[in-house]
mmCIF file of C-alpha atoms in Angstrom:
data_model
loop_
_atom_site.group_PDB
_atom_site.id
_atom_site.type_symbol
_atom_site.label_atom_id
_atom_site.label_comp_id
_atom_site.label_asym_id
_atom_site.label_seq_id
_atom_site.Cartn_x
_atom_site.Cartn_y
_atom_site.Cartn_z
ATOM 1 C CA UNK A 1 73.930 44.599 -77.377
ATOM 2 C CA UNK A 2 71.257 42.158 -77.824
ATOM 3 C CA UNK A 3 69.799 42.685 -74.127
ATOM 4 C CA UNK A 4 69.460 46.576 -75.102
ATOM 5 C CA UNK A 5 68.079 45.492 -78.295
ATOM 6 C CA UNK A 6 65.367 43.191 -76.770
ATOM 7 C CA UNK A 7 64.387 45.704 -73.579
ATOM 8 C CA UNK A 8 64.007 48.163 -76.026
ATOM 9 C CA UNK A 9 61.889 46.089 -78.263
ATOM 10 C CA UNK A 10 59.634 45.150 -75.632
ATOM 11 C CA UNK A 11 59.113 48.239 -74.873
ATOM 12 C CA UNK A 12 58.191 49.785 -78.444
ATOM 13 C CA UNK A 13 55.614 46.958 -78.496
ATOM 14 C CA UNK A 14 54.338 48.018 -75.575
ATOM 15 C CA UNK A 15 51.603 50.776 -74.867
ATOM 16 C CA UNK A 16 54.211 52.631 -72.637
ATOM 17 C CA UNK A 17 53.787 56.273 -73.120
ATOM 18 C CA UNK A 18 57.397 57.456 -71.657
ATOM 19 C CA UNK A 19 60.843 55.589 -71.059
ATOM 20 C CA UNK A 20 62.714 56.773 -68.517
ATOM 21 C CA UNK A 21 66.201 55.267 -68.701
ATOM 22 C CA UNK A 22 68.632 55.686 -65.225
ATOM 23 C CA UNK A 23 72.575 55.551 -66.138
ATOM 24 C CA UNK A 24 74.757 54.963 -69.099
ATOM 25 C CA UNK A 25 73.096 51.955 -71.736
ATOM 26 C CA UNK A 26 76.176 53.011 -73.847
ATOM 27 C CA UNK A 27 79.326 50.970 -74.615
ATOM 28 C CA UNK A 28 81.788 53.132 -72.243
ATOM 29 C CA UNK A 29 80.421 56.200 -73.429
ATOM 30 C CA UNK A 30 81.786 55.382 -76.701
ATOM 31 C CA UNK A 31 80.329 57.947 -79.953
ATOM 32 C CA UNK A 32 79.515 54.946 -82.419
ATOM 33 C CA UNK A 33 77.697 53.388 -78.911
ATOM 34 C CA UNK A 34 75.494 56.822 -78.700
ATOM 35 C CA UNK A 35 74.860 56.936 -82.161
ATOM 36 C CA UNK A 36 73.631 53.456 -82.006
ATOM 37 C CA UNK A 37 71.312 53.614 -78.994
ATOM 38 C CA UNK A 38 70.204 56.887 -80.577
ATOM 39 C CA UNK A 39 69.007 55.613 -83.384
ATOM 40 C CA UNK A 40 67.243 52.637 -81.591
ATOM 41 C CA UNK A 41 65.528 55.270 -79.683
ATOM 42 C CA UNK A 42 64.201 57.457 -82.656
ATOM 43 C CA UNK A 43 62.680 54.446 -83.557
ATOM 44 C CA UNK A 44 60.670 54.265 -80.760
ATOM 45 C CA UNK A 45 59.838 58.072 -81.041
ATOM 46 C CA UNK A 46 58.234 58.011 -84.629
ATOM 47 C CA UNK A 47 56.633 54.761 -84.303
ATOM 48 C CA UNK A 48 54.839 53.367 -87.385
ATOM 49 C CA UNK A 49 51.532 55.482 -88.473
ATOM 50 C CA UNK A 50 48.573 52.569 -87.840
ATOM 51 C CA UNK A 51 46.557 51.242 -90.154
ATOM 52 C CA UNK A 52 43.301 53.066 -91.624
ATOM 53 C CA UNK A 53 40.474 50.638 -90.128
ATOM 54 C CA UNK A 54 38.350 49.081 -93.554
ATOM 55 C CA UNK A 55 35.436 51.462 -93.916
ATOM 56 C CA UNK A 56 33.813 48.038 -94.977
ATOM 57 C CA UNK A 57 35.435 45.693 -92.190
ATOM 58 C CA UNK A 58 31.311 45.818 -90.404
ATOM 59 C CA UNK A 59 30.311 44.347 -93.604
ATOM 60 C CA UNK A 60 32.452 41.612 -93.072
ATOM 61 C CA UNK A 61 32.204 40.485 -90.233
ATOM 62 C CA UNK A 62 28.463 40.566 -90.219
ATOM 63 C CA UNK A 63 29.323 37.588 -92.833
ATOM 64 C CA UNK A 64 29.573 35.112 -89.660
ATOM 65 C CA UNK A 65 29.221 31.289 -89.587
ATOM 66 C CA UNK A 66 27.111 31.826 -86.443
ATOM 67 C CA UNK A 67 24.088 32.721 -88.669
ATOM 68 C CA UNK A 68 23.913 29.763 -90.700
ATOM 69 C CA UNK A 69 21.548 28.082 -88.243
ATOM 70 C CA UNK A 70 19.108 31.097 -89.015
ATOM 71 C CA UNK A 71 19.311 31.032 -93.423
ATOM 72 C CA UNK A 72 17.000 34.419 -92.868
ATOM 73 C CA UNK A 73 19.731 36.521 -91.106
ATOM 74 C CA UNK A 74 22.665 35.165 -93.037
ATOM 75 C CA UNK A 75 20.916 36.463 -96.180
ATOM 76 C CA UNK A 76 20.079 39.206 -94.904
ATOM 77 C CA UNK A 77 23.955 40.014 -93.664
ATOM 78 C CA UNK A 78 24.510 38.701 -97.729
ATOM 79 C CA UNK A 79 22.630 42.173 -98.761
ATOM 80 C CA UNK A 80 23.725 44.440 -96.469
ATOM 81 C CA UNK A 81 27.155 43.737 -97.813
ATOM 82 C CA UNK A 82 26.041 43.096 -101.941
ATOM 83 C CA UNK A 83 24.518 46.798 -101.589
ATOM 84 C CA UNK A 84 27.334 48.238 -99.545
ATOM 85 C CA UNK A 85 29.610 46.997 -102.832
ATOM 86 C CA UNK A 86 26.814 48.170 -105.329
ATOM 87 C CA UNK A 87 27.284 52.096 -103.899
ATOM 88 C CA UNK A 88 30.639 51.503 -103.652
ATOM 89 C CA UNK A 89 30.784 50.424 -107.697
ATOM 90 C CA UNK A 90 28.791 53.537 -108.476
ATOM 91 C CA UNK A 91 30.837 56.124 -106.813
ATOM 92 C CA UNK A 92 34.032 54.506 -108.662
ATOM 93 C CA UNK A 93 31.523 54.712 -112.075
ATOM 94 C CA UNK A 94 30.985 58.601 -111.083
ATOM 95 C CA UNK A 95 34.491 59.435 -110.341
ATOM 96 C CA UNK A 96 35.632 57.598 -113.077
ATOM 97 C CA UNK A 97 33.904 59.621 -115.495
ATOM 98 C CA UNK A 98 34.735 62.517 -113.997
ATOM 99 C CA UNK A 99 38.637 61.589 -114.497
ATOM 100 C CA UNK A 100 37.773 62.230 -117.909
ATOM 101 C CA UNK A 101 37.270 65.370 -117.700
ATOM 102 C CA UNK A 102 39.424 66.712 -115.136
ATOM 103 C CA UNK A 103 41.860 63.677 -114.007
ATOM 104 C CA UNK A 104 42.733 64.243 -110.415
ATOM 105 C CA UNK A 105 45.688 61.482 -108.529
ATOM 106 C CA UNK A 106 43.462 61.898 -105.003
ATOM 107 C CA UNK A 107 40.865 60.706 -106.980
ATOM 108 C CA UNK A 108 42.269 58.037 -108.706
ATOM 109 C CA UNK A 109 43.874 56.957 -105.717
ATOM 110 C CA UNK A 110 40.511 56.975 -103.524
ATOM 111 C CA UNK A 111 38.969 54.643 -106.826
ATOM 112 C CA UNK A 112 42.042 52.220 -106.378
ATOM 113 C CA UNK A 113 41.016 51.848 -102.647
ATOM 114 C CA UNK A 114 37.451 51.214 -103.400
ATOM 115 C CA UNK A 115 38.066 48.632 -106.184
ATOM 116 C CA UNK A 116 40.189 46.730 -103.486
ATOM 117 C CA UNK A 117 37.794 46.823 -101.221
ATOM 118 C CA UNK A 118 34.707 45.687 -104.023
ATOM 119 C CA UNK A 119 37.323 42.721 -104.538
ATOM 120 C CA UNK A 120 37.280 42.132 -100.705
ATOM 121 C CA UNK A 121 33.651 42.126 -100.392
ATOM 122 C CA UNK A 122 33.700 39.669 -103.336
ATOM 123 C CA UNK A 123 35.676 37.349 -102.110
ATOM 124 C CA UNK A 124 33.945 37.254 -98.821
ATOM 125 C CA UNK A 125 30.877 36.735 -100.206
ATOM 126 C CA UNK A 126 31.322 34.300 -102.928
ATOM 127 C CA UNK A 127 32.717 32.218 -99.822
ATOM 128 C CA UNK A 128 30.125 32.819 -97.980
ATOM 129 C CA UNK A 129 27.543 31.887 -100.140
ATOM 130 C CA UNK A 130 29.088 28.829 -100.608
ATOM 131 C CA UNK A 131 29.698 28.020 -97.313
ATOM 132 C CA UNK A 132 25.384 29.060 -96.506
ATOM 133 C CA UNK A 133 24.302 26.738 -99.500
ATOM 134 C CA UNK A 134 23.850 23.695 -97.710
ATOM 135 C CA UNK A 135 21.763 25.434 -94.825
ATOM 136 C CA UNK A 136 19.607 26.979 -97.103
ATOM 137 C CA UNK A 137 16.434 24.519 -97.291
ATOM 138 C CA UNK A 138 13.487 26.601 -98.267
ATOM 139 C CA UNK A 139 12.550 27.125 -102.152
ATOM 140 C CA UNK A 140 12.382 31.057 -101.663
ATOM 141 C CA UNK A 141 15.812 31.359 -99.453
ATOM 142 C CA UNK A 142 16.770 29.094 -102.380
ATOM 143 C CA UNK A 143 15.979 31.832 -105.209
ATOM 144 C CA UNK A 144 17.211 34.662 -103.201
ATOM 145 C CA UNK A 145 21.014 32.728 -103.104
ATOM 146 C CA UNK A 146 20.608 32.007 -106.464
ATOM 147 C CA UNK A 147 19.937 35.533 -107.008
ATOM 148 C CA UNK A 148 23.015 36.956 -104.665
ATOM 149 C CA UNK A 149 25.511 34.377 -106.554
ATOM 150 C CA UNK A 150 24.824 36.363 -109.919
ATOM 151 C CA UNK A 151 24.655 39.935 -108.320
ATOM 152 C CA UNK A 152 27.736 39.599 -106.755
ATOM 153 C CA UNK A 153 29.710 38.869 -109.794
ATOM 154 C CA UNK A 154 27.658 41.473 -111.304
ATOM 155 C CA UNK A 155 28.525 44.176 -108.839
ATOM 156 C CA UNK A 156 31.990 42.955 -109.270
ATOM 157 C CA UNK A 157 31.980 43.703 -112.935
ATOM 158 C CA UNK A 158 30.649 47.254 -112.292
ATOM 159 C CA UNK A 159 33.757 48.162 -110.389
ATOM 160 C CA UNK A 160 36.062 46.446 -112.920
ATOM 161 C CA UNK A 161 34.861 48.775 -115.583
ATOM 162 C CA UNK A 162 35.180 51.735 -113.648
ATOM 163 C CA UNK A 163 38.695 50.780 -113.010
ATOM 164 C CA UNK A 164 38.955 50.590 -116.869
ATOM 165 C CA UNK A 165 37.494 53.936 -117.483
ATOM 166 C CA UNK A 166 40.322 55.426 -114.633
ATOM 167 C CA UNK A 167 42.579 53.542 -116.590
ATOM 168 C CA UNK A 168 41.574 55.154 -119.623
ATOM 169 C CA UNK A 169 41.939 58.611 -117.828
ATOM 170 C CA UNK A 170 45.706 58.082 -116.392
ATOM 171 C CA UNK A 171 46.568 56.804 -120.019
ATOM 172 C CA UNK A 172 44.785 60.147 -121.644
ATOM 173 C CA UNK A 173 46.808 62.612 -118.611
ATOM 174 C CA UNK A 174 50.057 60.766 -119.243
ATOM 175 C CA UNK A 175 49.979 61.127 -123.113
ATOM 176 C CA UNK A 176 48.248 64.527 -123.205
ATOM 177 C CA UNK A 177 45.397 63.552 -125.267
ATOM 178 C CA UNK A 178 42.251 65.540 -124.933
ATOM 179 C CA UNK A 179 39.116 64.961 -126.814
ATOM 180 C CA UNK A 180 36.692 67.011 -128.862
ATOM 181 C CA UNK A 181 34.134 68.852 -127.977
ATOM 182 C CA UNK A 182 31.508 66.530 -129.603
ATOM 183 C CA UNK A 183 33.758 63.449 -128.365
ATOM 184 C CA UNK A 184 32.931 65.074 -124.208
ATOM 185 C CA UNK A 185 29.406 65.682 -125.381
ATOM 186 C CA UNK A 186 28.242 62.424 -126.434
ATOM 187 C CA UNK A 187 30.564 60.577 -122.978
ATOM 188 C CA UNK A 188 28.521 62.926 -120.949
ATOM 189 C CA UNK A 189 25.211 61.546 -122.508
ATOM 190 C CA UNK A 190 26.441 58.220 -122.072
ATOM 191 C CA UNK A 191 27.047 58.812 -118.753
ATOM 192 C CA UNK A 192 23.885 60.608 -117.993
ATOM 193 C CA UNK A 193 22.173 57.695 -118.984
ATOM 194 C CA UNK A 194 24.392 55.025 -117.585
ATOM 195 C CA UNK A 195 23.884 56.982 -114.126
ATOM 196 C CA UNK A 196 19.669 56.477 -114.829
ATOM 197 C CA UNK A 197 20.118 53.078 -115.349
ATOM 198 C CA UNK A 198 22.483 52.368 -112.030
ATOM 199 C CA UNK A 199 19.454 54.189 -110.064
ATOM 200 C CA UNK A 200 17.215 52.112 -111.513
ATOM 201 C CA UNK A 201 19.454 49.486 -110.324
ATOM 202 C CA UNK A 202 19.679 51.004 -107.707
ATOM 203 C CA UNK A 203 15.544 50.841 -106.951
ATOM 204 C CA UNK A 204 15.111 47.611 -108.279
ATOM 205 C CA UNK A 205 17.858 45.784 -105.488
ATOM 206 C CA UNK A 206 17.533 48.353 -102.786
ATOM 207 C CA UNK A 207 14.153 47.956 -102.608
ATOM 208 C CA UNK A 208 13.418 44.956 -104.460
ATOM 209 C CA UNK A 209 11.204 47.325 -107.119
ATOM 210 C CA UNK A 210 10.326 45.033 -109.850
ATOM 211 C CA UNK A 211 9.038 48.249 -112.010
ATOM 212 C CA UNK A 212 12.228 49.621 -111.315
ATOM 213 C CA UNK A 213 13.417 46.579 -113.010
ATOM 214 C CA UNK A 214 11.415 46.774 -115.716
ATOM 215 C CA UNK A 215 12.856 50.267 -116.877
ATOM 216 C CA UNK A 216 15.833 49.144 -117.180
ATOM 217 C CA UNK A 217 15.527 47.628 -120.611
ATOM 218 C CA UNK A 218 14.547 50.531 -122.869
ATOM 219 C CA UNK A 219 17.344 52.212 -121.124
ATOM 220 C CA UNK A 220 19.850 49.446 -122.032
ATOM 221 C CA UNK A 221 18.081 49.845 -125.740
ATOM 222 C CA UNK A 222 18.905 53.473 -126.147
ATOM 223 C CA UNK A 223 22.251 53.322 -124.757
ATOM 224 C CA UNK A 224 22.845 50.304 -127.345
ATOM 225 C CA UNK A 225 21.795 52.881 -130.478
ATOM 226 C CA UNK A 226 23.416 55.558 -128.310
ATOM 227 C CA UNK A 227 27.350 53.450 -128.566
ATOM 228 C CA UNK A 228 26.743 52.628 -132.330
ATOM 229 C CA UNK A 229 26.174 56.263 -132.819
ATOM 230 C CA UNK A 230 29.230 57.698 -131.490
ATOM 231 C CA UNK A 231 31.312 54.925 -132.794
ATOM 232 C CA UNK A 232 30.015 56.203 -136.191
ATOM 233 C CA UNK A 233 30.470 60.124 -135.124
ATOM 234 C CA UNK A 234 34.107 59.031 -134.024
ATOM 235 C CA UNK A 235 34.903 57.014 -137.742
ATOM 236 C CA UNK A 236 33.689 60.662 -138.877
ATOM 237 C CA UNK A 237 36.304 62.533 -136.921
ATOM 238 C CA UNK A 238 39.226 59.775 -138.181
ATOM 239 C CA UNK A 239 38.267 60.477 -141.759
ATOM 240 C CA UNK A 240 38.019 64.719 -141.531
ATOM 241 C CA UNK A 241 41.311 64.744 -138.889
ATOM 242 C CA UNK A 242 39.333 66.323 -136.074
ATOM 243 C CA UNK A 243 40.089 63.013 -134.071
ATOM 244 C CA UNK A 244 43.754 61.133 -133.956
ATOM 245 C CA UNK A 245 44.159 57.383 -133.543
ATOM 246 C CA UNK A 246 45.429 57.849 -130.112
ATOM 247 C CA UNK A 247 42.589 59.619 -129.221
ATOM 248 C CA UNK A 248 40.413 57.482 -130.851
ATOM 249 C CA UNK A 249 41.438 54.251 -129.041
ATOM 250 C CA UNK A 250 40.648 55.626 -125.790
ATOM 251 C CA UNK A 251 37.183 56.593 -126.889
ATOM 252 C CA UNK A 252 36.403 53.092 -127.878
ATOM 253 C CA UNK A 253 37.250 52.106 -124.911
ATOM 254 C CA UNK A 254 35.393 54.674 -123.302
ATOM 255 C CA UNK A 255 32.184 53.742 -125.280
ATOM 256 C CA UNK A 256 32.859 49.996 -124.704
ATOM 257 C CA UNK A 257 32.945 50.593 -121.247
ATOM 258 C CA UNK A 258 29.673 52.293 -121.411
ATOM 259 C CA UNK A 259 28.017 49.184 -123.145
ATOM 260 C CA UNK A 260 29.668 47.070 -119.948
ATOM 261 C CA UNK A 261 28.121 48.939 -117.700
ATOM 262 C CA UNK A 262 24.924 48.931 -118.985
ATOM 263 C CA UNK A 263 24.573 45.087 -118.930
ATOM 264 C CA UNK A 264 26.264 44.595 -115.688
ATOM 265 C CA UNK A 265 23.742 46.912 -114.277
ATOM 266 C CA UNK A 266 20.612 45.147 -116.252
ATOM 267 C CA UNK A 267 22.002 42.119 -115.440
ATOM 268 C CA UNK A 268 21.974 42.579 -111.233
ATOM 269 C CA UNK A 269 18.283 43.945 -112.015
ATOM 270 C CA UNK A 270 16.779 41.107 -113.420
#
């Protein structure tokens, strides 16, 4: 009845460790009765598993009103979080490419996570930001928002494209399609060199490493030549049959991707 129903509620919201029940809570001892109050008390046995805490939720709340007063510490809780979702981007770039080789679903799961949680930090921080601008007074605190308003849509974009290569993976494991030899040579050499530039990146936020910076560029230039290359290498394969058009629509995406991530990266360095 609906007094069982609430004492038992109260005490499955409760941090009670045992229940120890004295007499008959049945209706006359009646089977449908015990069934009932059986179930109600499984329910309190396998209680709902709790949530995984946010690996980022420190992050988050270090992005607190209460350091507006002090512009230096609220832009300094504004990095802490922009690199936590830059190393977060690059792990999903570096598993991502690695679906394309061997696709795992623990993988792509864990790369699902982390995109939600780069589209949590971004959301938190684009508010943020806004909500700092007016406090911000002094002409360098004034180029360093400036600067975190582009990086974090830049960061943003990293993790997008990583999602796109995954995507590209599940759609390759689901239809079977497998590319050449030279096809998994020239990714990997895109993706050595997209992983150079990301350090770079890396260097040049992290530590603020303007010659870091300034590598970037002939990087971004040989990664350019790089994509026109195997785009010409794959029209190759289409013409002599060593490539099909299924397999050649997820390498252009593939290489397109690689372009993306290139200028996202240059892009936060600059």
């Amino acid at each position: 009845g609906a007094v069982t129903d609430a004492a038992l509620d109260a005490v499955l919201h409760s941090d009670a460790d045992a229940l120890l029940i004295a007499g008959d809570i049945t209706n006359n001892g009646e089977k449908w009765s015990h069934d009932e109050i059986y179930e109600k008390l499984s329910r309190m046995i396998v209680k709902e598993k709790a949530a995984e805490p946010n690996p980022y939720a420190d992050k988050i709340e270090a992005l607190s009103p209460t350091f507006f007063a002090t512009p230096a510490l609220a832009l300094s809780r504004c990095y802490d979080a922009l690199y936590a979702m830059f190393i977060a981007a690059t792990n999903n770039i570096e598993s991502a490419f690695t679906q394309l080789e061997s696709y795992d679903e623990k993988t792509a799961a864990w790369i699902a996570r982390e995109e939600d949680n780069i589209d949590l930090l971004t959301d938190r921080l684009s508010n943020y930001l806004v909500q700092l601008s007016p406090h911000i007074k002094l002409e360098n605190q004034v180029l360093i928002l400036d600067q975190y308003y582009k990086v974090v849509t830049e960061f943003e974009r990293l993790g997008d494209h990583a999602m796109n290569i995954e995507e590209v993976a599940e759609h390759m494991q689901e239809k079977g399609i497998r590319f050449s030899e030279q096809a998994m040579e020239e990714i990997a050499l895109m993706r050595e060199l997209i992983e150079r530039i990301l350090r770079h990146t890396e260097q040049a936020f992290g530590k603020r490493d303007v010659d870091a910076a300034n590598h970037i560029e002939p990087l971004e230039e040989v990664i350019d030549a790089l994509c026109d290359e195997v785009k010409l290498h794959h029209i190759i394969r289409l013409q002599d049959g060593t490539c099909t058009l299924g397999q050649g629509f997820v390498f252009k995406v593939a290489a397109v991707g690689a372009e993306e991530f290139q200028l996202a990266a240059f892009g936060a360095s600059v």
